CSV table of C-alpha atoms in Angstrom, one decimal:
chain,number,residue,atom,x,y,z
A,1,MET,CA,20.1,22.2,4.8
A,2,SER,CA,23.6,22.4,3.2
A,3,LYS,CA,24.0,22.3,-0.6
A,4,ARG,CA,25.8,18.9,-0.4
A,5,ARG,CA,23.1,17.3,1.7
A,6,TYR,CA,20.4,18.6,-0.6
A,7,GLU,CA,22.2,17.3,-3.6
A,8,GLY,CA,22.6,13.9,-1.9
A,9,GLU,CA,18.9,13.7,-1.1
A,10,GLN,CA,18.1,14.6,-4.7
A,11,THR,CA,20.4,11.9,-5.9
A,12,LYS,CA,18.8,9.4,-3.6
A,13,LYS,CA,15.3,10.4,-4.8
A,14,HIS,CA,16.4,10.1,-8.4
A,15,ILE,CA,17.8,6.6,-7.9
A,16,ALA,CA,14.6,5.6,-6.0
A,17,ASP,CA,12.3,7.0,-8.7
A,18,ILE,CA,14.2,5.1,-11.5
A,19,ALA,CA,14.3,1.9,-9.5
A,20,LYS,CA,10.5,2.1,-8.8
A,21,VAL,CA,9.8,2.3,-12.6
A,22,LEU,CA,12.2,-0.6,-13.3
A,23,PHE,CA,10.8,-2.9,-10.6
A,24,SER,CA,7.3,-2.2,-11.7
A,25,GLN,CA,8.1,-2.9,-15.3
A,26,LYS,CA,10.5,-5.7,-15.1
A,27,GLY,CA,9.9,-7.2,-11.7
A,28,TYR,CA,12.2,-7.6,-8.7
A,29,ALA,CA,14.4,-10.5,-9.8
A,30,VAL,CA,15.2,-9.4,-13.3
A,31,THR,CA,16.0,-5.8,-12.3
A,32,SER,CA,19.7,-5.6,-11.4
A,33,ILE,CA,21.7,-3.0,-9.6
A,34,GLN,CA,23.5,-2.4,-12.9
A,35,ASP,CA,20.2,-1.8,-14.7
A,36,ILE,CA,19.3,0.8,-12.1
A,37,CYS,CA,22.7,2.5,-12.2
A,38,ALA,CA,22.6,2.6,-16.0
A,39,ALA,CA,19.1,4.1,-16.1
A,40,ALA,CA,19.8,6.6,-13.3
A,41,GLY,CA,23.2,7.6,-14.7
A,42,CYS,CA,25.0,6.8,-11.4
A,43,SER,CA,27.8,4.5,-10.3
A,44,LYS,CA,27.3,1.5,-8.1
A,45,GLY,CA,29.3,3.2,-5.4
A,46,ASN,CA,26.9,6.1,-5.5
A,47,LEU,CA,23.9,3.8,-5.3
A,48,TYR,CA,25.4,1.8,-2.4
A,49,TYR,CA,26.1,5.0,-0.6
A,50,HIS,CA,22.4,5.6,-0.3
A,51,PHE,CA,21.1,2.0,-0.2
A,52,LYS,CA,23.1,-1.0,1.2
A,53,SER,CA,21.6,-3.5,-1.2
A,54,LYS,CA,18.9,-4.1,-3.8
A,55,GLU,CA,16.7,-5.5,-1.0
A,56,ASP,CA,17.2,-2.3,1.0
A,57,LEU,CA,16.3,-0.2,-2.0
A,58,PHE,CA,13.1,-2.2,-2.6
A,59,LEU,CA,12.0,-2.0,1.0
A,60,TYR,CA,12.7,1.7,1.0
A,61,LEU,CA,10.3,2.1,-2.0
A,62,VAL,CA,7.6,0.0,-0.4
A,63,GLU,CA,7.8,1.9,2.9
A,64,GLN,CA,7.8,5.2,1.0
A,65,THR,CA,4.7,4.2,-0.9
A,66,PHE,CA,2.8,2.8,2.1
A,67,THR,CA,3.7,5.9,4.2
A,68,GLU,CA,2.3,8.2,1.5
A,69,TRP,CA,-0.9,6.2,1.2
A,70,TRP,CA,-1.6,6.2,4.9
A,71,GLU,CA,-0.8,9.9,5.4
A,72,GLN,CA,-3.4,10.5,2.7
A,73,TRP,CA,-5.9,8.1,4.3
A,74,GLU,CA,-5.5,9.7,7.7
A,75,LYS,CA,-6.5,13.1,6.2
A,76,ILE,CA,-9.4,11.6,4.3
A,77,SER,CA,-10.8,9.4,7.2
A,78,SER,CA,-10.6,12.3,9.7
A,79,GLN,CA,-13.4,14.0,7.6
A,80,TYR,CA,-15.9,11.3,8.4
A,81,GLU,CA,-17.7,10.5,11.7
A,82,SER,CA,-19.3,7.0,11.2
A,83,ALA,CA,-17.5,3.8,10.3
A,84,THR,CA,-19.9,3.3,7.5
A,85,GLU,CA,-18.9,6.6,5.9
A,86,LYS,CA,-15.3,5.7,6.4
A,87,LEU,CA,-15.8,2.4,4.7
A,88,TYR,CA,-17.2,4.1,1.6
A,89,ALA,CA,-14.3,6.6,1.7
A,90,TYR,CA,-11.9,3.7,2.1
A,91,GLY,CA,-13.3,2.0,-1.0
A,92,ASP,CA,-13.0,5.3,-2.9
A,93,PHE,CA,-9.4,5.7,-1.7
A,94,ILE,CA,-8.3,2.2,-2.6
A,95,ALA,CA,-10.0,2.5,-6.0
A,96,GLY,CA,-7.9,5.5,-6.7
A,97,ILE,CA,-4.5,4.3,-5.7
A,98,GLU,CA,-1.9,2.8,-8.0
A,99,ARG,CA,0.1,-0.2,-6.9
A,100,PRO,CA,3.0,-0.4,-9.3
A,101,LEU,CA,5.1,-2.6,-7.0
A,102,HIS,CA,2.4,-5.1,-6.2
A,103,SER,CA,3.6,-7.9,-8.4
A,104,ALA,CA,7.2,-7.2,-7.4
A,105,GLU,CA,6.2,-7.5,-3.7
A,106,ARG,CA,5.0,-11.0,-4.2
A,107,GLU,CA,8.1,-11.9,-6.2
A,108,PHE,CA,10.3,-10.3,-3.4
A,109,PHE,CA,8.7,-12.6,-0.8
A,110,ASN,CA,9.3,-15.7,-3.0
A,111,ILE,CA,13.0,-14.8,-3.3
A,112,VAL,CA,13.9,-13.6,0.2
A,113,GLY,CA,11.3,-15.8,2.1
A,114,THR,CA,9.0,-14.5,4.8
A,115,ASP,CA,11.4,-15.7,7.6
A,116,SER,CA,14.3,-13.6,6.4
A,117,GLU,CA,15.1,-10.2,7.8
A,118,ALA,CA,14.0,-8.5,4.6
A,119,GLY,CA,10.8,-10.6,4.5
A,120,GLN,CA,10.0,-9.7,8.0
A,121,LYS,CA,10.5,-6.0,7.2
A,122,LEU,CA,8.0,-6.2,4.3
A,123,LEU,CA,5.5,-8.1,6.5
A,124,THR,CA,5.8,-5.4,9.1
A,125,LEU,CA,4.9,-2.8,6.5
A,126,ILE,CA,2.0,-4.9,5.3
A,127,ASN,CA,0.8,-5.4,8.9
A,128,LYS,CA,0.9,-1.7,9.5
A,129,SER,CA,-1.6,-1.3,6.6
A,130,PHE,CA,-3.7,-4.0,8.2
A,131,GLU,CA,-3.6,-2.2,11.5
A,132,ASN,CA,-4.9,1.0,9.8
A,133,THR,CA,-7.8,-0.9,8.4
A,134,LYS,CA,-8.4,-2.6,11.7
A,135,LYS,CA,-8.7,0.9,13.4
A,136,PHE,CA,-11.9,1.9,11.6
A,137,THR,CA,-13.2,-1.6,11.6
A,138,SER,CA,-13.0,-1.7,15.4
A,139,GLU,CA,-14.7,1.7,15.5
A,140,GLY,CA,-17.6,0.2,13.4
A,141,VAL,CA,-17.9,-2.8,15.8
A,142,ALA,CA,-17.7,-0.5,18.9
A,143,SER,CA,-20.3,1.9,17.6
A,144,GLY,CA,-22.6,-1.0,16.7
A,145,GLU,CA,-22.6,-0.2,13.0
A,146,PHE,CA,-20.8,-3.5,12.2
A,147,LYS,CA,-21.6,-7.0,13.5
A,148,ASN,CA,-19.6,-8.0,16.5
A,149,GLU,CA,-17.5,-10.5,14.7
A,150,ASN,CA,-13.9,-11.6,15.4
A,151,LEU,CA,-12.0,-8.3,14.8
A,152,PHE,CA,-9.0,-9.9,13.2
A,153,GLU,CA,-11.2,-12.0,10.8
A,154,LEU,CA,-13.5,-9.0,9.9
A,155,THR,CA,-10.5,-6.8,9.2
A,156,PHE,CA,-8.9,-9.5,7.1
A,157,ILE,CA,-12.1,-10.0,5.1
A,158,ILE,CA,-12.4,-6.2,4.5
A,159,SER,CA,-8.7,-5.9,3.5
A,160,SER,CA,-8.8,-8.9,1.2
A,161,PHE,CA,-12.1,-7.7,-0.3
A,162,TYR,CA,-10.7,-4.4,-1.5
A,163,ALA,CA,-7.3,-5.9,-2.4
A,164,GLY,CA,-9.0,-8.4,-4.7
A,165,LEU,CA,-11.2,-5.7,-6.3
A,166,HIS,CA,-8.1,-3.5,-6.8
A,167,ARG,CA,-6.1,-6.3,-8.4
A,168,TYR,CA,-8.8,-7.3,-10.9
A,169,SER,CA,-10.1,-3.9,-11.8
A,170,PHE,CA,-6.8,-2.6,-13.2
A,171,PHE,CA,-8.1,-2.4,-16.7
A,172,MET,CA,-11.0,-0.1,-15.8
A,173,ASP,CA,-10.9,3.7,-16.1
A,174,LYS,CA,-11.0,5.6,-12.8
A,175,ASP,CA,-14.7,6.5,-13.0
A,176,ALA,CA,-15.7,2.9,-13.7
A,177,ARG,CA,-13.5,1.6,-11.0
A,178,LYS,CA,-14.8,4.1,-8.4
A,179,ALA,CA,-18.4,3.1,-9.3
A,180,LEU,CA,-17.5,-0.6,-8.9
A,181,PHE,CA,-16.0,0.0,-5.5
A,182,ARG,CA,-19.0,2.0,-4.4
A,183,ARG,CA,-21.3,-0.8,-5.4
A,184,ALA,CA,-19.0,-3.4,-3.8
A,185,THR,CA,-19.0,-1.4,-0.5
A,186,THR,CA,-22.8,-1.4,-0.5
A,187,LEU,CA,-22.8,-5.2,-1.0
A,188,LEU,CA,-20.2,-5.7,1.7
A,189,LEU,CA,-22.2,-3.6,4.2
A,190,GLN,CA,-25.2,-5.8,3.6
A,191,GLY,CA,-23.2,-8.6,5.1
A,192,ILE,CA,-21.5,-6.8,8.0
A,193,SER,CA,-23.9,-4.1,9.0
A,194,ASN,CA,-26.0,-4.6,12.1
A,195,ARG,CA,-28.8,-2.5,10.6
A,196,ASN,CA,-29.7,-5.3,8.3
A,197,GLU,CA,-30.9,-7.5,11.1
A,198,ASN,CA,-33.9,-5.4,12.1
């Protein structure tokens, strides 16, 4: 990689890192391009060289975050055989991640709308996460570990269950949160496991 390209990528990373902090602290609407440039110490021209708009920058950050999470999850999930083990591991994984852009994501949707190109891009990223959850959920149904329910609904319930836990356990320390998620996974399994019907 040439020195110029390397420096360009470092500048892009620096701008993105600064923007992520500002979006998480101030929200999407209030954070302006000027705010990001001032904090990053760059010109608007430099920012627009790397990102065509504020929407583009925000979507880049969301995609980067989701991609990192799912690369981590693939490594973790590959260590487990059964869907039940994967569900516990998934709970541990979700308990440990940080979602600094979560509130800004909802705000972004409210501003751009779900029918806009930007809204559709964000929905695609969220749907990819849903598909990753559906993958091990379908394994659980296929192996007979989970009840043979409607796969979309079961995946939606599991995804929403952990998203809600994550949202309302932000004030807990990591150990307490992990313990809560473990207990919650046990309770969830009591509802979806085939083994409870014997």
